[in-house]
Amino acid sequence: MFSGKRLVTAAGESGPSAAGMTADGTAETPAAVPGAGMVADSGGAAGPQARTTDIVPGPGGVMTDEVGVVTGDLTLRTEYADGTVTLRVQYKDADEWYAVTGTSVTLADPAGLDAVHGVAVGLLNRPEG
């Protein structure tokens, strides 16, 4: 499908590799992109989502609601569901997850999940002590 406008790439070449842009900067017909809009580890943009990272906490470990302090090699999971973010940890490769004390908070926009997880990893992962 060609509209009569010349397609130009960044290298000045014309043809289909111009990704649907015309020489005058207007978009050509939208292209279908398989997988566009999908969110990893989720039920959709507004559904439950989670991010996980292996961590090693510093001295004093991580305080949990269920079992108190946990130390050693852990996995941190930041969960988003129904407008709330909760941090959980588990001993690496174990089955049980424990809620990190004081970390269940409201998150208005699920797009902030990656930022919250990044901050949590930055605060809790202290392999050097």
Coordinates of N, CA, C and O in Angstrom, one line a residue:
M1 N 0.8 -1.2 0.0 CA 0.0 0.0 0.0 C 0.9 1.2 0.0 O 1.6 1.5 0.9
F2 N 0.8 2.0 -1.1 CA 1.7 3.2 -1.2 C 0.8 4.4 -1.5 O 0.0 4.3 -2.4
S3 N 0.9 5.4 -0.7 CA 0.0 6.6 -0.8 C 0.4 7.6 -1.8 O -0.2 8.6 -2.0
G4 N 1.5 7.4 -2.5 CA 2.0 8.3 -3.4 C 3.1 9.2 -2.8 O 3.8 10.0 -3.5
K5 N 3.2 9.2 -1.5 CA 4.3 9.9 -0.8 C 5.5 9.0 -0.8 O 5.5 7.8 -0.6
R6 N 6.7 9.6 -0.9 CA 7.9 8.9 -0.9 C 8.3 8.6 0.5 O 8.4 9.5 1.4
L7 N 8.6 7.3 0.8 CA 9.1 6.9 2.2 C 10.6 7.1 2.2 O 11.3 6.8 1.3
V8 N 11.1 7.7 3.3 CA 12.5 8.0 3.4 C 13.0 7.5 4.8 O 12.5 7.8 5.8
T9 N 14.2 6.8 4.8 CA 14.8 6.4 6.0 C 15.7 7.4 6.5 O 16.0 8.4 5.8
A10 N 16.3 7.2 7.7 CA 17.3 8.1 8.3 C 18.5 8.2 7.4 O 19.2 9.2 7.4
A11 N 18.8 7.2 6.7 CA 20.0 7.2 5.8 C 19.7 7.8 4.5 O 20.5 7.8 3.6
G12 N 18.4 8.3 4.3 CA 18.1 8.9 3.0 C 17.6 7.9 2.0 O 17.3 8.3 0.9
E13 N 17.4 6.7 2.4 CA 16.9 5.7 1.4 C 15.4 5.7 1.4 O 14.8 6.0 2.4
S14 N 14.8 5.3 0.3 CA 13.4 5.2 0.3 C 13.0 3.7 0.2 O 13.7 2.9 -0.1
G15 N 11.7 3.5 0.7 CA 11.2 2.1 0.6 C 10.6 1.7 1.9 O 10.4 2.5 2.8
P16 N 10.2 0.4 2.1 CA 9.4 0.0 3.2 C 10.2 0.0 4.5 O 9.6 0.0 5.6
S17 N 11.5 0.1 4.5 CA 12.3 0.1 5.8 C 12.2 1.5 6.5 O 12.7 1.6 7.5
A18 N 11.4 2.4 6.0 CA 11.2 3.7 6.6 C 10.2 3.6 7.8 O 9.9 4.6 8.3
A19 N 9.7 2.4 8.1 CA 8.9 2.2 9.2 C 7.6 3.0 9.2 O 7.1 3.5 10.2
G20 N 7.1 3.3 8.0 CA 5.8 3.9 7.9 C 5.8 5.4 7.9 O 4.7 6.0 8.0
M21 N 6.9 6.1 7.9 CA 7.0 7.5 7.9 C 7.2 8.0 6.5 O 7.9 7.4 5.7
T22 N 6.6 9.1 6.2 CA 6.8 9.7 4.8 C 7.8 10.9 4.9 O 8.2 11.3 6.0
A23 N 8.2 11.3 3.8 CA 9.2 12.4 3.7 C 8.8 13.7 4.4 O 9.6 14.4 4.9
D24 N 7.5 13.9 4.4 CA 7.0 15.1 5.1 C 6.7 15.0 6.6 O 6.3 15.8 7.2
G25 N 7.1 13.8 7.1 CA 7.0 13.5 8.5 C 5.6 13.0 9.0 O 5.4 12.7 10.2
T26 N 4.6 12.8 8.1 CA 3.3 12.3 8.5 C 3.4 10.8 8.5 O 4.1 10.2 7.7
A27 N 2.6 10.2 9.4 CA 2.6 8.8 9.5 C 1.9 8.1 8.4 O 0.9 8.6 7.9
E28 N 2.5 7.0 7.9 CA 1.8 6.2 6.9 C 0.7 5.4 7.6 O 0.5 5.5 8.8
T29 N 0.1 4.5 7.0 CA -0.9 3.7 7.6 C -0.3 2.9 8.8 O 0.7 2.3 8.7
P30 N -1.0 2.9 10.0 CA -0.5 2.2 11.1 C -0.2 0.7 10.8 O -1.0 0.1 10.1
A31 N 0.9 0.2 11.4 CA 1.2 -1.2 11.1 C 0.9 -2.0 12.4 O 1.0 -1.5 13.5
A32 N 0.4 -3.2 12.2 CA 0.2 -4.1 13.3 C 1.5 -4.6 13.9 O 2.4 -5.0 13.1
V33 N 1.6 -4.6 15.2 CA 2.9 -5.1 15.8 C 2.5 -6.2 16.8 O 1.8 -6.0 17.8
P34 N 2.9 -7.4 16.4 CA 2.5 -8.6 17.3 C 3.1 -8.3 18.7 O 4.2 -8.0 18.9
G35 N 2.3 -8.6 19.7 CA 2.7 -8.5 21.1 C 2.7 -7.1 21.7 O 2.9 -6.9 22.9
A36 N 2.3 -6.1 20.9 CA 2.3 -4.7 21.4 C 1.3 -4.6 22.5 O 0.2 -5.1 22.4
G37 N 1.6 -3.9 23.6 CA 0.7 -3.7 24.7 C 0.7 -4.8 25.7 O -0.1 -4.7 26.7
M38 N 1.5 -5.8 25.6 CA 1.5 -6.9 26.5 C 2.4 -6.5 27.7 O 3.4 -5.8 27.5
V39 N 2.1 -7.0 28.9 CA 2.8 -6.7 30.1 C 3.3 -8.0 30.7 O 2.5 -8.9 30.9
A40 N 4.6 -8.1 30.9 CA 5.2 -9.3 31.5 C 4.7 -9.5 32.9 O 4.5 -8.6 33.7
D41 N 4.5 -10.7 33.3 CA 4.1 -11.1 34.7 C 2.8 -10.4 35.1 O 2.7 -10.0 36.2
S42 N 1.8 -10.3 34.2 CA 0.6 -9.6 34.6 C -0.6 -10.1 33.9 O -0.6 -10.9 33.0
G43 N -1.7 -9.7 34.5 CA -3.0 -10.0 33.9 C -3.5 -8.9 33.0 O -4.7 -8.8 32.7
G44 N -2.6 -8.0 32.6 CA -3.0 -6.8 31.8 C -2.5 -5.6 32.6 O -2.0 -5.7 33.7
A45 N -2.6 -4.5 31.9 CA -2.0 -3.2 32.5 C -2.6 -2.9 33.9 O -1.9 -2.4 34.8
A46 N -3.9 -3.2 34.1 CA -4.5 -2.9 35.4 C -4.6 -4.1 36.3 O -5.0 -4.0 37.4
G47 N -4.3 -5.3 35.8 CA -4.4 -6.6 36.6 C -3.2 -6.8 37.5 O -2.3 -5.9 37.5
P48 N -3.1 -7.9 38.2 CA -2.0 -8.2 39.1 C -0.7 -8.2 38.3 O -0.7 -8.8 37.2
Q49 N 0.3 -7.7 38.9 CA 1.7 -7.7 38.2 C 2.7 -8.0 39.3 O 2.5 -7.7 40.5
A50 N 3.9 -8.4 38.9 CA 4.9 -8.7 39.9 C 6.3 -8.6 39.2 O 6.4 -8.8 38.0
R51 N 7.3 -8.1 40.0 CA 8.7 -8.1 39.5 C 9.5 -8.8 40.6 O 9.2 -8.7 41.8
T52 N 10.5 -9.6 40.2 CA 11.3 -10.3 41.2 C 12.8 -10.1 40.9 O 13.2 -9.9 39.7
T53 N 13.6 -10.1 41.9 CA 15.0 -9.9 41.8 C 15.7 -10.7 43.0 O 15.2 -10.6 44.1
D54 N 16.7 -11.4 42.7 CA 17.5 -12.0 43.8 C 18.3 -10.9 44.5 O 18.9 -10.1 43.9
I55 N 18.3 -11.0 45.9 CA 19.1 -10.0 46.6 C 19.8 -10.7 47.8 O 19.5 -11.8 48.1
V56 N 20.8 -9.9 48.3 CA 21.5 -10.3 49.6 C 21.4 -9.1 50.5 O 22.1 -8.1 50.2
P57 N 20.6 -9.2 51.5 CA 20.5 -8.0 52.4 C 21.7 -7.8 53.3 O 22.5 -8.8 53.4
G58 N 21.9 -6.6 53.7 CA 23.0 -6.3 54.6 C 22.8 -6.9 56.0 O 21.9 -7.6 56.3
P59 N 23.7 -6.5 56.9 CA 23.6 -7.0 58.3 C 22.2 -6.6 58.9 O 21.8 -5.5 58.6
G60 N 21.6 -7.5 59.6 CA 20.3 -7.2 60.1 C 19.2 -7.8 59.3 O 18.1 -7.9 59.7
G61 N 19.5 -8.2 58.0 CA 18.5 -8.8 57.2 C 17.3 -8.0 56.8 O 17.4 -6.8 56.8
V62 N 16.2 -8.6 56.6 CA 14.9 -8.0 56.2 C 13.9 -8.4 57.2 O 13.7 -9.6 57.4
M63 N 13.1 -7.5 57.8 CA 12.1 -7.8 58.7 C 10.8 -8.2 58.0 O 10.4 -7.5 57.1
T64 N 10.2 -9.3 58.4 CA 9.0 -9.8 57.8 C 7.9 -9.9 58.8 O 8.1 -10.0 60.0
D65 N 6.6 -9.8 58.4 CA 5.5 -9.9 59.3 C 5.3 -11.3 59.9 O 5.0 -11.4 61.0
E66 N 5.6 -12.3 59.1 CA 5.3 -13.7 59.5 C 6.4 -14.3 60.3 O 6.1 -15.1 61.3
V67 N 7.7 -14.1 60.0 CA 8.7 -14.9 60.7 C 9.8 -14.0 61.3 O 10.8 -14.5 61.8
G68 N 9.6 -12.7 61.3 CA 10.7 -11.8 61.8 C 11.7 -11.6 60.8 O 11.5 -11.5 59.6
V69 N 13.0 -11.5 61.2 CA 14.1 -11.2 60.3 C 14.5 -12.4 59.5 O 14.6 -13.5 60.0
V70 N 14.7 -12.2 58.2 CA 15.3 -13.2 57.3 C 16.6 -12.7 56.7 O 16.7 -11.5 56.5
T71 N 17.6 -13.6 56.6 CA 18.9 -13.2 56.1 C 19.4 -14.1 55.0 O 18.7 -15.2 54.8
G72 N 20.5 -13.8 54.4 CA 21.1 -14.7 53.4 C 20.6 -14.4 52.0 O 20.1 -13.3 51.7
D73 N 20.7 -15.4 51.1 CA 20.3 -15.2 49.7 C 18.8 -15.3 49.7 O 18.1 -16.3 50.0
L74 N 18.2 -14.2 49.2 CA 16.7 -14.0 49.2 C 16.3 -13.7 47.8 O 17.1 -13.2 46.9
T75 N 15.0 -13.8 47.5 CA 14.4 -13.3 46.3 C 13.3 -12.3 46.8 O 12.5 -12.5 47.7
L76 N 13.4 -11.1 46.2 CA 12.4 -10.0 46.5 C 11.4 -10.0 45.4 O 11.7 -10.0 44.2
R77 N 10.1 -9.9 45.8 CA 9.1 -9.8 44.8 C 8.2 -8.5 45.1 O 7.8 -8.4 46.3
T78 N 8.1 -7.7 44.2 CA 7.2 -6.5 44.3 C 6.0 -6.8 43.6 O 6.0 -7.0 42.3
E79 N 4.8 -6.8 44.3 CA 3.5 -7.2 43.7 C 2.6 -6.0 43.6 O 2.6 -5.2 44.6
Y80 N 1.9 -5.9 42.5 CA 0.9 -4.8 42.4 C -0.5 -5.5 42.1 O -0.6 -6.3 41.2
A81 N -1.5 -5.2 42.9 CA -2.8 -5.8 42.7 C -3.8 -4.8 43.4 O -3.6 -4.3 44.5
D82 N -4.9 -4.5 42.6 CA -6.0 -3.7 43.2 C -5.5 -2.4 43.8 O -6.0 -1.9 44.8
G83 N -4.5 -1.7 43.1 CA -4.1 -0.4 43.5 C -3.1 -0.4 44.7 O -2.8 0.6 45.2
T84 N -2.6 -1.6 45.1 CA -1.7 -1.7 46.2 C -0.4 -2.4 45.8 O -0.5 -3.4 45.1
V85 N 0.7 -1.9 46.3 CA 2.0 -2.6 46.1 C 2.4 -3.2 47.4 O 2.3 -2.6 48.5
T86 N 2.9 -4.5 47.3 CA 3.4 -5.2 48.5 C 4.7 -5.8 48.2 O 4.9 -6.4 47.1
L87 N 5.7 -5.7 49.1 CA 6.9 -6.3 48.9 C 6.9 -7.6 49.7 O 6.5 -7.7 50.9
R88 N 7.4 -8.7 49.1 CA 7.6 -10.0 49.7 C 9.0 -10.5 49.5 O 9.6 -10.2 48.5
V89 N 9.5 -11.3 50.4 CA 10.7 -12.0 50.2 C 10.6 -13.5 50.5 O 9.7 -13.9 51.2
Q90 N 11.5 -14.3 49.9 CA 11.6 -15.7 50.2 C 13.0 -16.1 50.2 O 13.9 -15.4 49.6
Y91 N 13.3 -17.1 51.0 CA 14.7 -17.7 50.8 C 14.8 -18.2 49.4 O 13.9 -18.8 48.9
K92 N 15.9 -17.9 48.8 CA 16.1 -18.2 47.4 C 15.7 -19.7 47.1 O 16.2 -20.6 47.8
D93 N 14.8 -19.9 46.1 CA 14.4 -21.2 45.7 C 13.4 -21.9 46.7 O 13.1 -23.1 46.5
A94 N 13.0 -21.2 47.7 CA 12.0 -21.8 48.7 C 10.6 -21.6 48.1 O 10.4 -20.9 47.1
D95 N 9.6 -22.2 48.8 CA 8.2 -22.0 48.4 C 7.5 -20.9 49.1 O 6.6 -20.3 48.5
E96 N 7.9 -20.6 50.3 CA 7.1 -19.7 51.2 C 7.6 -18.2 50.9 O 8.7 -17.9 50.8
W97 N 6.6 -17.3 50.8 CA 6.8 -15.9 50.7 C 6.4 -15.2 51.9 O 5.4 -15.6 52.6
Y98 N 7.2 -14.2 52.4 CA 6.9 -13.4 53.6 C 6.7 -11.9 53.2 O 7.6 -11.4 52.5
A99 N 5.7 -11.3 53.8 CA 5.5 -9.9 53.6 C 6.6 -9.1 54.3 O 6.8 -9.3 55.5
V100 N 7.2 -8.2 53.6 CA 8.2 -7.3 54.2 C 7.4 -6.3 55.1 O 6.5 -5.6 54.6
T101 N 7.8 -6.2 56.3 CA 7.1 -5.3 57.3 C 7.0 -3.9 56.8 O 8.0 -3.3 56.4
G102 N 5.8 -3.3 56.8 CA 5.6 -1.9 56.5 C 5.6 -1.6 55.0 O 5.8 -0.4 54.7
T103 N 5.5 -2.5 54.1 CA 5.7 -2.2 52.7 C 4.5 -2.4 51.9 O 4.6 -2.4 50.6
S104 N 3.3 -2.4 52.4 CA 2.1 -2.5 51.6 C 1.5 -1.0 51.5 O 1.1 -0.4 52.5
V105 N 1.6 -0.5 50.3 CA 1.2 0.9 50.1 C 0.4 1.0 48.8 O 0.4 0.2 47.9
T106 N -0.4 2.1 48.8 CA -1.2 2.4 47.6 C -0.3 2.9 46.5 O 0.6 3.8 46.7
L107 N -0.6 2.5 45.2 CA 0.1 3.0 44.1 C -1.0 3.3 43.0 O -1.6 2.4 42.5
A108 N -1.1 4.6 42.8 CA -2.2 5.1 41.9 C -2.1 4.6 40.5 O -3.0 4.3 39.8
D109 N -0.8 4.5 40.0 CA -0.6 4.1 38.6 C 0.3 2.9 38.5 O 1.5 2.9 38.9
P110 N -0.2 1.8 38.0 CA 0.6 0.6 37.9 C 1.9 0.7 37.1 O 2.8 -0.1 37.2
A111 N 2.0 1.8 36.3 CA 3.2 2.0 35.5 C 4.4 2.3 36.4 O 5.5 2.2 36.0
G112 N 4.1 2.7 37.7 CA 5.2 3.0 38.6 C 5.8 1.7 39.3 O 6.7 1.9 40.1
L113 N 5.3 0.6 38.9 CA 5.7 -0.7 39.6 C 7.2 -0.9 39.4 O 7.9 -1.2 40.4
D114 N 7.7 -0.7 38.2 CA 9.2 -0.9 38.0 C 10.0 0.1 38.8 O 11.0 -0.3 39.4
A115 N 9.6 1.3 39.0 CA 10.3 2.3 39.8 C 10.3 1.9 41.3 O 11.3 1.9 42.0
V116 N 9.1 1.4 41.8 CA 9.0 1.0 43.2 C 10.0 -0.2 43.4 O 10.7 -0.3 44.4
H117 N 9.9 -1.2 42.5 CA 10.8 -2.3 42.6 C 12.3 -2.0 42.6 O 13.0 -2.5 43.4
G118 N 12.6 -1.0 41.7 CA 14.0 -0.6 41.6 C 14.5 0.0 42.9 O 15.6 -0.2 43.4
V119 N 13.6 0.9 43.5 CA 14.0 1.5 44.8 C 14.1 0.4 45.9 O 15.1 0.5 46.7
A120 N 13.2 -0.5 45.9 CA 13.2 -1.6 46.9 C 14.5 -2.4 46.8 O 15.2 -2.7 47.8
V121 N 14.9 -2.8 45.6 CA 16.1 -3.5 45.4 C 17.3 -2.7 45.8 O 18.2 -3.2 46.5
G122 N 17.3 -1.4 45.5 CA 18.4 -0.5 45.9 C 18.6 -0.4 47.4 O 19.7 -0.3 47.9
L123 N 17.4 -0.4 48.1 CA 17.5 -0.3 49.6 C 17.8 -1.6 50.3 O 18.5 -1.6 51.3
L124 N 17.3 -2.7 49.7 CA 17.5 -4.0 50.4 C 18.7 -4.8 50.0 O 19.2 -5.7 50.8
N125 N 19.1 -4.7 48.8 CA 20.2 -5.5 48.3 C 21.6 -4.8 48.7 O 22.0 -3.8 48.2
R126 N 22.2 -5.4 49.7 CA 23.5 -5.0 50.2 C 24.5 -6.1 50.4 O 24.9 -6.5 51.5
P127 N 24.9 -6.7 49.3 CA 25.8 -7.9 49.3 C 27.1 -7.6 50.0 O 27.8 -8.5 50.5
E128 N 27.6 -6.3 49.9 CA 28.8 -5.9 50.5 C 28.7 -5.5 52.0 O 29.7 -5.2 52.7
G129 N 27.4 -5.5 52.5 CA 27.2 -5.2 53.9 C 26.7 -3.9 54.2 O 26.3 -3.0 53.8

